[in-house]
GROMACS .gro file of C-alpha atoms in nm:
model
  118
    1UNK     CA    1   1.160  -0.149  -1.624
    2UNK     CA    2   1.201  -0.295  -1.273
    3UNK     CA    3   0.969  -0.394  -1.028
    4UNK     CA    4   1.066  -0.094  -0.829
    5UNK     CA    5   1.027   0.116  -1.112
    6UNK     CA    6   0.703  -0.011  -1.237
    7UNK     CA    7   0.562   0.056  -0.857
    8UNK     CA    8   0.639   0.380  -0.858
    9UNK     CA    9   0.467   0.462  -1.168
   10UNK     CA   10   0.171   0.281  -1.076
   11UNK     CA   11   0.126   0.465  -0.731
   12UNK     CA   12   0.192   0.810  -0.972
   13UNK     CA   13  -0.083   0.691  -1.205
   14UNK     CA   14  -0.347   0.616  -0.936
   15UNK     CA   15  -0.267   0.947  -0.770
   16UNK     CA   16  -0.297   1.087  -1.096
   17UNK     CA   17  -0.645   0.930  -1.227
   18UNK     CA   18  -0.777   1.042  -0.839
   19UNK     CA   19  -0.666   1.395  -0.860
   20UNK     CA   20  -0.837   1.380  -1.258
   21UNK     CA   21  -1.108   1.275  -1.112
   22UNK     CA   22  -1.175   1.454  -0.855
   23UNK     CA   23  -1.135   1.769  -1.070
   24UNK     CA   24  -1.386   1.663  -1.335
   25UNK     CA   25  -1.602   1.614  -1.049
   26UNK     CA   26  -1.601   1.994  -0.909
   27UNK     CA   27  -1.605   2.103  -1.260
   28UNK     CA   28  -1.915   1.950  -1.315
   29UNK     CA   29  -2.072   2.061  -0.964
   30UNK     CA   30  -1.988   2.394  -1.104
   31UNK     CA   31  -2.122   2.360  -1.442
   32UNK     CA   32  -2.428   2.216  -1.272
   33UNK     CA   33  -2.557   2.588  -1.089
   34UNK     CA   34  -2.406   2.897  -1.043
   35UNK     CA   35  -2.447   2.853  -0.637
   36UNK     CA   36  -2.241   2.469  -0.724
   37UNK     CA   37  -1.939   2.678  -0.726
   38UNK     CA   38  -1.857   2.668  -0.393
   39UNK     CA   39  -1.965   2.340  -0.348
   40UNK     CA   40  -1.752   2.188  -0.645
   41UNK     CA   41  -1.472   2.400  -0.450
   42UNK     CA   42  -1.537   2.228  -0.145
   43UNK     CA   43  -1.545   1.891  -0.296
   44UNK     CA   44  -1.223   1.989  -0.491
   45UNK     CA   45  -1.022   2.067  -0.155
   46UNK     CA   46  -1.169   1.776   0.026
   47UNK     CA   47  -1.039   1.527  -0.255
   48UNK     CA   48  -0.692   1.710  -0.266
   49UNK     CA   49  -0.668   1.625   0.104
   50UNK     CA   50  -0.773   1.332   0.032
   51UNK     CA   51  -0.495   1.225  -0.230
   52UNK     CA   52  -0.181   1.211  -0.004
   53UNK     CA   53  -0.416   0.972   0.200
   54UNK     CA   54  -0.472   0.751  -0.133
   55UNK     CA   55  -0.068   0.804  -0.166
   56UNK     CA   56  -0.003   0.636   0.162
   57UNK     CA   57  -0.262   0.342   0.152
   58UNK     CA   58  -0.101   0.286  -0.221
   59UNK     CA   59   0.276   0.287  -0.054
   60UNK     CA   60   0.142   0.100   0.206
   61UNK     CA   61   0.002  -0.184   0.004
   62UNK     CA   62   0.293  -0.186  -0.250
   63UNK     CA   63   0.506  -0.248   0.112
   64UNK     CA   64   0.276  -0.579   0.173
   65UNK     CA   65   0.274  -0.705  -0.168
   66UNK     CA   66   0.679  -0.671  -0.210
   67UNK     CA   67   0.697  -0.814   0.138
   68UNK     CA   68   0.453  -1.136   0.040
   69UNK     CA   69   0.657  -1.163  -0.272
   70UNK     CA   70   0.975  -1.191  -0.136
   71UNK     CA   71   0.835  -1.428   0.151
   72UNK     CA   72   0.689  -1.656  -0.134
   73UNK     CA   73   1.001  -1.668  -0.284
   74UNK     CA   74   1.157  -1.839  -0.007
   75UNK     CA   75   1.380  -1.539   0.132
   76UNK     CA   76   1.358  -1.610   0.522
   77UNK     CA   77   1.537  -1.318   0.647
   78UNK     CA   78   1.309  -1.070   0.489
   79UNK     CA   79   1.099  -0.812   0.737
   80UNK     CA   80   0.797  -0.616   0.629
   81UNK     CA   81   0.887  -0.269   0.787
   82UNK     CA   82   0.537  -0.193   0.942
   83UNK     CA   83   0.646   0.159   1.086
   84UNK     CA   84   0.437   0.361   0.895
   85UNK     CA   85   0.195   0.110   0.852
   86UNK     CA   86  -0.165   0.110   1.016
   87UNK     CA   87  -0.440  -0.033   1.148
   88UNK     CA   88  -0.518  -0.372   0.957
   89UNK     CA   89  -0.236  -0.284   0.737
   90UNK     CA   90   0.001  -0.333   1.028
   91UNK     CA   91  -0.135  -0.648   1.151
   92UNK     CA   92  -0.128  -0.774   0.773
   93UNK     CA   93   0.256  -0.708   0.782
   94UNK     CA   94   0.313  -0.863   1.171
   95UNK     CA   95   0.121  -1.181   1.030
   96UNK     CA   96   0.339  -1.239   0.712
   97UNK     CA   97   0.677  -1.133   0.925
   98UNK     CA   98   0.519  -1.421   1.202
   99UNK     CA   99   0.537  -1.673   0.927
  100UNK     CA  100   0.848  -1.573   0.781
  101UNK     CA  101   0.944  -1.646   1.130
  102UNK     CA  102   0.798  -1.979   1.176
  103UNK     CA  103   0.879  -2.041   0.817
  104UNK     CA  104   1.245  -1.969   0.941
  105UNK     CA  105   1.228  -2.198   1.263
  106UNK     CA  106   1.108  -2.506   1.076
  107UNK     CA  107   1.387  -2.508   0.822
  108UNK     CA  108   1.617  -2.445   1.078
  109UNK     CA  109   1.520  -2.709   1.240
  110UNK     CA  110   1.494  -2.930   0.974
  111UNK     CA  111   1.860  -2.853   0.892
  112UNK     CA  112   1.946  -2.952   1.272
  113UNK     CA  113   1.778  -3.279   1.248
  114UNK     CA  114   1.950  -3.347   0.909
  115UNK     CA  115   2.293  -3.265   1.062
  116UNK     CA  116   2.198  -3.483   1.368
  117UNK     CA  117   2.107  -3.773   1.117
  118UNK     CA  118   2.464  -3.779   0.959
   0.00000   0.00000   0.00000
């Protein structure tokens, strides 16, 4: 299984256990009391809206972790596409794509002063 593969499936699973979850919980608000009904509804749409969210923090995270990885592993040309990123999340991705940067600039210039040597 790739990487690719394997973070798919784990995004799927952790939307999965949430939307589990959240079910179990309105079914036990409405086991609870027969007026709980409507509130284990309520709670039951509210965490259904809130699962796309979970979906796009999960994508969002899997985007910096790849990014860091690849960074890590030397590759200098790499960019952390921070479109659809927010927030914290967004900075997070400018700051590793600013060291990639200087990252990029000091071998560079290492390389020049090398050449310059010979």
């Amino acid at each position: 299984m790739s990487a690719s593969e394997s973070s798919k499936l784990h995004i799927i699973l952790v939307t999965a256990i949430f939307i589990v979850a959240s079910i179990f919980e309105a079914v036990v608000f409405a086991l609870l009391d027969t007026h709980s009904y409507f509130i284990g509804l309520i709670i039951l749409i509210v965490r259904l809206i809130e699962a796309p969210i979970v979906v796009i923090l999960m994508i969002s995270l899997l985007a910096l972790h790849n990014g860091a990885k690849a960074i890590s592993r030397g590759d200098v040309s790499y960019r952390i596409k921070n479109t659809f990123l927010f927030g914290p999340l967004k900075k997070h991705a400018e700051y590793l794509n600013s060291l990639n940067d200087a990252v990029n600039t000091a071998v560079e210039e290492r390389v020049k002063s090398e050449s310059l040597k010979t």
